[in-house]
Amino acid sequence: MIRLFPERGGWLEVVCGPMFSGKSEELIRRLRRAEIAGQRALIVKPRIDDRYDIGHVVSHAGAKMRAVAVARPDEIRGLVDGYDVVGVDEVQFFPPEIVGVIESLVDRGMRVVVSGLDQDFRGLPFGSMPELLCRAELVDKLQAVCHRCGGPATMTQRLVDGKAAPADGATIVVGALEQYEARCRSCHELAQPAQLAG
Ligand code: ADP
Ligand code: MG
Ligand code: ZN
């Protein structure tokens, strides 16, 4: 299959997949290349989690690029003047208004690269990701290595005290004592909802 980038005007690229699949790494790689080519590139991310470096996107393997953390999608409009390429990391955490903001940047002729989880820990579509995947010119779904069997992983496993989390937990839990693993579909598990468990 041959994929061609549009030659003019704006467009939208989506990089999705489970945790640890290299989404942030790929976002950084694409924006770095744009900078090397002399374009102006900016990464924004949701101001949801202050535990990590708020001024950078940092990948699990240590790749790093400066980023601006924003509280609401609307703030992005005022930040992007003069930029050719805009990256949005962890796009699934933004409220639905992110779709209109991204469309308006593309309409202004910008190349927008978004990255984020396509599925939540239950395996359900995450936030505005379905809408963005549908609107994008280019889509990449990355795979991680399944922590359990070593096969290609497309899902994110939430663990509480080392055991599979129940499906009725909150979708977004920031700063909680939880762990995540990449898993393939057959190794992915959901515990019984807490109120049904024995
Ligand atoms: P994402 O943004 O998708 O969570 P990152 O770009 O932050 O991913 O990190 C990707 C890096 O994570 C890989 O290059 C690899 O070094 C590391 N890594 C850790 N665990 C795994 C795993 N199970 N599968 C693949 N890569 C992993
Ligand atoms: Mg990431
Ligand atoms: Zn597996």
PDB file of C-alpha atoms and ligand atoms in Angstrom:
ATOM      1  CA  MET A   1       0.000   0.000   0.000  1.00  0.00           C
ATOM      2  CA  ILE A   2       1.285   3.465  -0.884  1.00  0.00           C
ATOM      3  CA  ARG A   3       0.427   6.383   1.351  1.00  0.00           C
ATOM      4  CA  LEU A   4       0.944   9.914   0.180  1.00  0.00           C
ATOM      5  CA  PHE A   5       0.914  13.071   2.258  1.00  0.00           C
ATOM      6  CA  PRO A   6      -1.277  15.871   0.919  1.00  0.00           C
ATOM      7  CA  GLU A   7       0.840  18.425  -0.928  1.00  0.00           C
ATOM      8  CA  ARG A   8      -0.982  21.523   0.241  1.00  0.00           C
ATOM      9  CA  GLY A   9      -3.601  22.698   2.697  1.00  0.00           C
ATOM     10  CA  GLY A  10      -4.016  21.291   6.180  1.00  0.00           C
ATOM     11  CA  TRP A  11      -4.553  17.700   7.197  1.00  0.00           C
ATOM     12  CA  LEU A  12      -5.008  15.451  10.202  1.00  0.00           C
ATOM     13  CA  GLU A  13      -2.885  12.439  11.163  1.00  0.00           C
ATOM     14  CA  VAL A  14      -3.869  10.064  13.997  1.00  0.00           C
ATOM     15  CA  VAL A  15      -1.397   7.827  15.840  1.00  0.00           C
ATOM     16  CA  CYS A  16      -3.239   5.430  18.155  1.00  0.00           C
ATOM     17  CA  GLY A  17      -2.746   2.156  20.011  1.00  0.00           C
ATOM     18  CA  PRO A  18      -2.469   0.839  23.594  1.00  0.00           C
ATOM     19  CA  MET A  19      -0.126   2.118  26.301  1.00  0.00           C
ATOM     20  CA  PHE A  20       3.588   1.484  25.584  1.00  0.00           C
ATOM     21  CA  SER A  21       2.998   1.173  21.825  1.00  0.00           C
ATOM     22  CA  GLY A  22       5.253   4.158  21.066  1.00  0.00           C
ATOM     23  CA  LYS A  23       2.619   6.813  20.336  1.00  0.00           C
ATOM     24  CA  SER A  24       4.451   9.640  22.103  1.00  0.00           C
ATOM     25  CA  GLU A  25       7.741   8.506  20.558  1.00  0.00           C
ATOM     26  CA  GLU A  26       6.165   8.598  17.083  1.00  0.00           C
ATOM     27  CA  LEU A  27       4.586  12.000  17.716  1.00  0.00           C
ATOM     28  CA  ILE A  28       7.976  13.378  18.791  1.00  0.00           C
ATOM     29  CA  ARG A  29       9.661  11.771  15.776  1.00  0.00           C
ATOM     30  CA  ARG A  30       7.219  13.358  13.313  1.00  0.00           C
ATOM     31  CA  LEU A  31       7.437  16.826  14.849  1.00  0.00           C
ATOM     32  CA  ARG A  32      11.246  16.678  15.103  1.00  0.00           C
ATOM     33  CA  ARG A  33      11.450  15.810  11.403  1.00  0.00           C
ATOM     34  CA  ALA A  34       9.197  18.778  10.600  1.00  0.00           C
ATOM     35  CA  GLU A  35      11.516  21.060  12.616  1.00  0.00           C
ATOM     36  CA  ILE A  36      14.577  19.688  10.823  1.00  0.00           C
ATOM     37  CA  ALA A  37      12.822  20.554   7.565  1.00  0.00           C
ATOM     38  CA  GLY A  38      12.554  24.150   8.773  1.00  0.00           C
ATOM     39  CA  GLN A  39       8.924  24.087   9.855  1.00  0.00           C
ATOM     40  CA  ARG A  40       7.628  25.450  13.141  1.00  0.00           C
ATOM     41  CA  ALA A  41       6.206  22.685  15.341  1.00  0.00           C
ATOM     42  CA  LEU A  42       4.322  22.812  18.646  1.00  0.00           C
ATOM     43  CA  ILE A  43       3.073  19.990  20.898  1.00  0.00           C
ATOM     44  CA  VAL A  44       0.168  20.481  23.291  1.00  0.00           C
ATOM     45  CA  LYS A  45      -1.144  18.028  25.867  1.00  0.00           C
ATOM     46  CA  PRO A  46      -3.996  18.016  28.392  1.00  0.00           C
ATOM     47  CA  ARG A  47      -3.201  19.452  31.810  1.00  0.00           C
ATOM     48  CA  ILE A  48      -4.667  16.388  33.494  1.00  0.00           C
ATOM     49  CA  ASP A  49      -1.728  14.980  35.289  1.00  0.00           C
ATOM     50  CA  ASP A  50       0.829  17.169  37.027  1.00  0.00           C
ATOM     51  CA  ARG A  51       2.933  14.267  38.272  1.00  0.00           C
ATOM     52  CA  TYR A  52       5.071  14.296  35.156  1.00  0.00           C
ATOM     53  CA  ASP A  53       7.094  17.021  33.472  1.00  0.00           C
ATOM     54  CA  ILE A  54       4.442  19.596  32.628  1.00  0.00           C
ATOM     55  CA  GLY A  55       6.605  21.377  30.046  1.00  0.00           C
ATOM     56  CA  HIS A  56       7.465  18.308  27.954  1.00  0.00           C
ATOM     57  CA  VAL A  57       6.083  15.207  26.310  1.00  0.00           C
ATOM     58  CA  VAL A  58       8.194  12.323  27.608  1.00  0.00           C
ATOM     59  CA  SER A  59       8.023   8.815  26.161  1.00  0.00           C
ATOM     60  CA  HIS A  60       8.431   5.657  28.235  1.00  0.00           C
ATOM     61  CA  ALA A  61      11.831   5.176  26.622  1.00  0.00           C
ATOM     62  CA  GLY A  62      12.955   8.696  27.527  1.00  0.00           C
ATOM     63  CA  ALA A  63      12.468  10.648  24.262  1.00  0.00           C
ATOM     64  CA  LYS A  64      11.475  14.181  25.145  1.00  0.00           C
ATOM     65  CA  MET A  65      10.129  17.302  23.423  1.00  0.00           C
ATOM     66  CA  ARG A  66       8.877  20.587  24.843  1.00  0.00           C
ATOM     67  CA  ALA A  67       5.085  20.816  25.100  1.00  0.00           C
ATOM     68  CA  VAL A  68       2.438  23.169  26.419  1.00  0.00           C
ATOM     69  CA  ALA A  69      -0.108  21.734  28.862  1.00  0.00           C
ATOM     70  CA  VAL A  70      -3.601  23.186  28.402  1.00  0.00           C
ATOM     71  CA  ALA A  71      -6.670  22.935  30.632  1.00  0.00           C
ATOM     72  CA  ARG A  72      -9.286  23.280  27.860  1.00  0.00           C
ATOM     73  CA  PRO A  73      -9.305  22.636  24.074  1.00  0.00           C
ATOM     74  CA  ASP A  74     -10.197  26.300  23.468  1.00  0.00           C
ATOM     75  CA  GLU A  75      -6.803  27.434  24.801  1.00  0.00           C
ATOM     76  CA  ILE A  76      -5.114  25.706  21.862  1.00  0.00           C
ATOM     77  CA  ARG A  77      -6.515  28.241  19.354  1.00  0.00           C
ATOM     78  CA  GLY A  78      -4.538  31.065  20.965  1.00  0.00           C
ATOM     79  CA  LEU A  79      -1.251  29.120  21.073  1.00  0.00           C
ATOM     80  CA  VAL A  80      -0.824  27.986  17.476  1.00  0.00           C
ATOM     81  CA  ASP A  81      -0.343  31.271  15.575  1.00  0.00           C
ATOM     82  CA  GLY A  82       2.685  31.001  13.316  1.00  0.00           C
ATOM     83  CA  TYR A  83       3.073  27.217  13.619  1.00  0.00           C
ATOM     84  CA  ASP A  84       3.037  24.884  10.617  1.00  0.00           C
ATOM     85  CA  VAL A  85       2.633  21.612  12.510  1.00  0.00           C
ATOM     86  CA  VAL A  86       0.700  21.060  15.746  1.00  0.00           C
ATOM     87  CA  GLY A  87       0.935  17.829  17.767  1.00  0.00           C
ATOM     88  CA  VAL A  88      -1.597  16.828  20.413  1.00  0.00           C
ATOM     89  CA  ASP A  89      -0.564  14.042  22.803  1.00  0.00           C
ATOM     90  CA  GLU A  90      -3.001  12.065  25.003  1.00  0.00           C
ATOM     91  CA  VAL A  91      -5.820  13.468  22.862  1.00  0.00           C
ATOM     92  CA  GLN A  92      -8.333  10.990  24.349  1.00  0.00           C
ATOM     93  CA  PHE A  93      -8.297  12.941  27.634  1.00  0.00           C
ATOM     94  CA  PHE A  94      -9.710  16.124  26.089  1.00  0.00           C
ATOM     95  CA  PRO A  95     -13.500  16.822  26.153  1.00  0.00           C
ATOM     96  CA  PRO A  96     -15.455  16.619  22.839  1.00  0.00           C
ATOM     97  CA  GLU A  97     -14.717  20.268  21.926  1.00  0.00           C
ATOM     98  CA  ILE A  98     -11.246  19.100  20.876  1.00  0.00           C
ATOM     99  CA  VAL A  99     -12.710  17.860  17.564  1.00  0.00           C
ATOM    100  CA  GLY A 100     -13.904  21.333  16.499  1.00  0.00           C
ATOM    101  CA  VAL A 101     -10.624  22.935  17.592  1.00  0.00           C
ATOM    102  CA  ILE A 102      -8.583  20.438  15.561  1.00  0.00           C
ATOM    103  CA  GLU A 103     -10.835  20.912  12.519  1.00  0.00           C
ATOM    104  CA  SER A 104     -10.330  24.678  12.733  1.00  0.00           C
ATOM    105  CA  LEU A 105      -6.524  24.287  12.778  1.00  0.00           C
ATOM    106  CA  VAL A 106      -6.684  22.002   9.735  1.00  0.00           C
ATOM    107  CA  ASP A 107      -8.951  24.543   8.008  1.00  0.00           C
ATOM    108  CA  ARG A 108      -6.281  27.188   8.668  1.00  0.00           C
ATOM    109  CA  GLY A 109      -3.841  25.034   6.665  1.00  0.00           C
ATOM    110  CA  MET A 110      -2.001  23.386   9.549  1.00  0.00           C
ATOM    111  CA  ARG A 111      -0.749  19.813   9.672  1.00  0.00           C
ATOM    112  CA  VAL A 112      -2.161  18.359  12.900  1.00  0.00           C
ATOM    113  CA  VAL A 113      -0.764  15.120  14.361  1.00  0.00           C
ATOM    114  CA  VAL A 114      -2.738  13.681  17.277  1.00  0.00           C
ATOM    115  CA  SER A 115      -1.730  10.687  19.358  1.00  0.00           C
ATOM    116  CA  GLY A 116      -3.611   8.820  22.028  1.00  0.00           C
ATOM    117  CA  LEU A 117      -5.309   5.671  23.242  1.00  0.00           C
ATOM    118  CA  ASP A 118      -7.932   4.318  20.855  1.00  0.00           C
ATOM    119  CA  GLN A 119      -9.385   2.071  23.596  1.00  0.00           C
ATOM    120  CA  ASP A 120      -9.873   2.524  27.337  1.00  0.00           C
ATOM    121  CA  PHE A 121      -8.894  -0.238  29.799  1.00  0.00           C
ATOM    122  CA  ARG A 122     -12.184  -2.016  29.005  1.00  0.00           C
ATOM    123  CA  GLY A 123     -11.456  -2.080  25.293  1.00  0.00           C
ATOM    124  CA  LEU A 124     -14.125   0.539  24.523  1.00  0.00           C
ATOM    125  CA  PRO A 125     -13.503   3.536  22.212  1.00  0.00           C
ATOM    126  CA  PHE A 126     -11.831   6.319  24.207  1.00  0.00           C
ATOM    127  CA  GLY A 127     -13.135   9.908  24.204  1.00  0.00           C
ATOM    128  CA  SER A 128     -13.092  11.688  20.838  1.00  0.00           C
ATOM    129  CA  MET A 129     -10.720   9.163  19.277  1.00  0.00           C
ATOM    130  CA  PRO A 130     -13.413   7.461  17.098  1.00  0.00           C
ATOM    131  CA  GLU A 131     -14.449  10.842  15.675  1.00  0.00           C
ATOM    132  CA  LEU A 132     -10.828  11.848  14.997  1.00  0.00           C
ATOM    133  CA  LEU A 133      -9.964   8.499  13.364  1.00  0.00           C
ATOM    134  CA  CYS A 134     -12.926   8.979  11.063  1.00  0.00           C
ATOM    135  CA  ARG A 135     -11.937  12.520  10.059  1.00  0.00           C
ATOM    136  CA  ALA A 136      -8.204  11.887   9.590  1.00  0.00           C
ATOM    137  CA  GLU A 137      -6.348  11.771   6.256  1.00  0.00           C
ATOM    138  CA  LEU A 138      -3.763   9.364   7.703  1.00  0.00           C
ATOM    139  CA  VAL A 139      -4.169   6.788  10.472  1.00  0.00           C
ATOM    140  CA  ASP A 140      -1.607   4.582  12.219  1.00  0.00           C
ATOM    141  CA  LYS A 141      -2.494   1.986  14.844  1.00  0.00           C
ATOM    142  CA  LEU A 142       0.648   0.950  16.718  1.00  0.00           C
ATOM    143  CA  GLN A 143       1.176  -2.254  18.665  1.00  0.00           C
ATOM    144  CA  ALA A 144       3.077  -2.879  21.892  1.00  0.00           C
ATOM    145  CA  VAL A 145       4.533  -6.152  23.183  1.00  0.00           C
ATOM    146  CA  CYS A 146       2.018  -8.150  25.270  1.00  0.00           C
ATOM    147  CA  HIS A 147       3.365  -8.220  28.835  1.00  0.00           C
ATOM    148  CA  ARG A 148       1.935 -11.714  29.291  1.00  0.00           C
ATOM    149  CA  CYS A 149       2.639 -13.688  26.116  1.00  0.00           C
ATOM    150  CA  GLY A 150       5.064 -11.537  24.124  1.00  0.00           C
ATOM    151  CA  GLY A 151       2.723 -11.304  21.136  1.00  0.00           C
ATOM    152  CA  PRO A 152       1.538  -8.089  19.491  1.00  0.00           C
ATOM    153  CA  ALA A 153      -0.544  -6.083  21.976  1.00  0.00           C
ATOM    154  CA  THR A 154      -3.470  -3.879  20.972  1.00  0.00           C
ATOM    155  CA  MET A 155      -5.096  -3.416  24.399  1.00  0.00           C
ATOM    156  CA  THR A 156      -4.333  -1.760  27.731  1.00  0.00           C
ATOM    157  CA  GLN A 157      -4.709  -3.841  30.909  1.00  0.00           C
ATOM    158  CA  ARG A 158      -5.534  -2.004  34.144  1.00  0.00           C
ATOM    159  CA  LEU A 159      -4.324  -3.745  37.294  1.00  0.00           C
ATOM    160  CA  VAL A 160      -5.322  -2.980  40.889  1.00  0.00           C
ATOM    161  CA  ASP A 161      -3.149  -4.692  43.499  1.00  0.00           C
ATOM    162  CA  GLY A 162      -1.698  -6.746  40.654  1.00  0.00           C
ATOM    163  CA  LYS A 163      -5.104  -8.147  39.606  1.00  0.00           C
ATOM    164  CA  ALA A 164      -7.345  -7.343  36.624  1.00  0.00           C
ATOM    165  CA  ALA A 165      -9.491  -4.256  37.353  1.00  0.00           C
ATOM    166  CA  PRO A 166     -13.317  -4.506  37.178  1.00  0.00           C
ATOM    167  CA  ALA A 167     -15.102  -3.039  34.162  1.00  0.00           C
ATOM    168  CA  ASP A 168     -17.115  -0.596  36.318  1.00  0.00           C
ATOM    169  CA  GLY A 169     -14.121   1.443  37.509  1.00  0.00           C
ATOM    170  CA  ALA A 170     -13.747   5.089  36.421  1.00  0.00           C
ATOM    171  CA  THR A 171     -12.269   5.437  32.928  1.00  0.00           C
ATOM    172  CA  ILE A 172      -9.737   8.080  33.970  1.00  0.00           C
ATOM    173  CA  VAL A 173      -7.958   7.630  37.282  1.00  0.00           C
ATOM    174  CA  VAL A 174      -5.062  10.024  37.696  1.00  0.00           C
ATOM    175  CA  GLY A 175      -2.470   9.429  40.352  1.00  0.00           C
ATOM    176  CA  ALA A 176      -4.182   6.309  41.719  1.00  0.00           C
ATOM    177  CA  LEU A 177      -2.308   3.224  42.871  1.00  0.00           C
ATOM    178  CA  GLU A 178      -2.894   1.379  39.665  1.00  0.00           C
ATOM    179  CA  GLN A 179      -0.711  -0.161  37.046  1.00  0.00           C
ATOM    180  CA  TYR A 180      -1.095  -0.660  33.354  1.00  0.00           C
ATOM    181  CA  GLU A 181       0.241  -3.286  30.985  1.00  0.00           C
ATOM    182  CA  ALA A 182       0.026  -3.750  27.254  1.00  0.00           C
ATOM    183  CA  ARG A 183      -1.836  -6.979  26.417  1.00  0.00           C
ATOM    184  CA  CYS A 184      -3.074  -8.785  23.322  1.00  0.00           C
ATOM    185  CA  ARG A 185      -6.802  -9.416  22.993  1.00  0.00           C
ATOM    186  CA  SER A 186      -6.645 -12.960  24.358  1.00  0.00           C
ATOM    187  CA  CYS A 187      -4.519 -12.007  27.396  1.00  0.00           C
ATOM    188  CA  HIS A 188      -6.655  -8.938  28.216  1.00  0.00           C
ATOM    189  CA  GLU A 189      -8.870  -9.418  31.282  1.00  0.00           C
ATOM    190  CA  LEU A 190     -11.724  -7.637  33.060  1.00  0.00           C
ATOM    191  CA  ALA A 191     -12.794  -8.646  36.576  1.00  0.00           C
ATOM    192  CA  GLN A 192     -16.474  -8.922  37.547  1.00  0.00           C
ATOM    193  CA  PRO A 193     -17.928  -5.526  38.518  1.00  0.00           C
ATOM    194  CA  ALA A 194     -17.323  -5.011  42.264  1.00  0.00           C
ATOM    195  CA  GLN A 195     -21.047  -5.177  43.211  1.00  0.00           C
ATOM    196  CA  LEU A 196     -21.450  -8.589  41.522  1.00  0.00           C
ATOM    197  CA  ALA A 197     -18.273 -10.146  42.902  1.00  0.00           C
ATOM    198  CA  GLY A 198     -18.711 -12.879  45.527  1.00  0.00           C
TER     199      GLY A 198
HETATM  200  P1  ADP B   1       2.965   5.383  24.436  1.00  0.00           P
HETATM  201  O1  ADP B   1       2.970   6.878  24.246  1.00  0.00           O
HETATM  202  O2  ADP B   1       2.234   4.643  23.335  1.00  0.00           O
HETATM  203  O3  ADP B   1       2.492   4.949  25.808  1.00  0.00           O
HETATM  204  P2  ADP B   1       5.834   5.680  24.511  1.00  0.00           P
HETATM  205  O4  ADP B   1       6.218   6.342  23.232  1.00  0.00           O
HETATM  206  O5  ADP B   1       5.768   6.542  25.731  1.00  0.00           O
HETATM  207  O6  ADP B   1       4.472   4.863  24.303  1.00  0.00           O
HETATM  208  O7  ADP B   1       6.868   4.516  24.870  1.00  0.00           O
HETATM  209  C1  ADP B   1       7.235   3.510  23.952  1.00  0.00           C
HETATM  210  C2  ADP B   1       8.446   2.785  24.522  1.00  0.00           C
HETATM  211  O8  ADP B   1       8.059   2.076  25.691  1.00  0.00           O
HETATM  212  C3  ADP B   1       9.017   1.704  23.629  1.00  0.00           C
HETATM  213  O9  ADP B   1       9.935   2.212  22.702  1.00  0.00           O
HETATM  214  C4  ADP B   1       9.735   0.805  24.631  1.00  0.00           C
HETATM  215  O10 ADP B   1      11.058   1.285  24.877  1.00  0.00           O
HETATM  216  C5  ADP B   1       8.962   1.007  25.919  1.00  0.00           C
HETATM  217  N1  ADP B   1       8.144  -0.139  26.340  1.00  0.00           N
HETATM  218  C6  ADP B   1       7.889  -0.475  27.633  1.00  0.00           C
HETATM  219  N2  ADP B   1       7.067  -1.537  27.718  1.00  0.00           N
HETATM  220  C7  ADP B   1       6.757  -1.895  26.445  1.00  0.00           C
HETATM  221  C8  ADP B   1       5.915  -2.910  25.844  1.00  0.00           C
HETATM  222  N3  ADP B   1       5.232  -3.777  26.592  1.00  0.00           N
HETATM  223  N4  ADP B   1       5.810  -2.943  24.508  1.00  0.00           N
HETATM  224  C9  ADP B   1       6.509  -2.074  23.744  1.00  0.00           C
HETATM  225  N5  ADP B   1       7.303  -1.097  24.241  1.00  0.00           N
HETATM  226  C10 ADP B   1       7.433  -0.997  25.578  1.00  0.00           C
HETATM  227 MG    MG B   2       2.244   8.443  25.364  1.00  0.00          MG
HETATM  228 ZN    ZN B   3      -0.866 -11.921  25.029  1.00  0.00          ZN
END
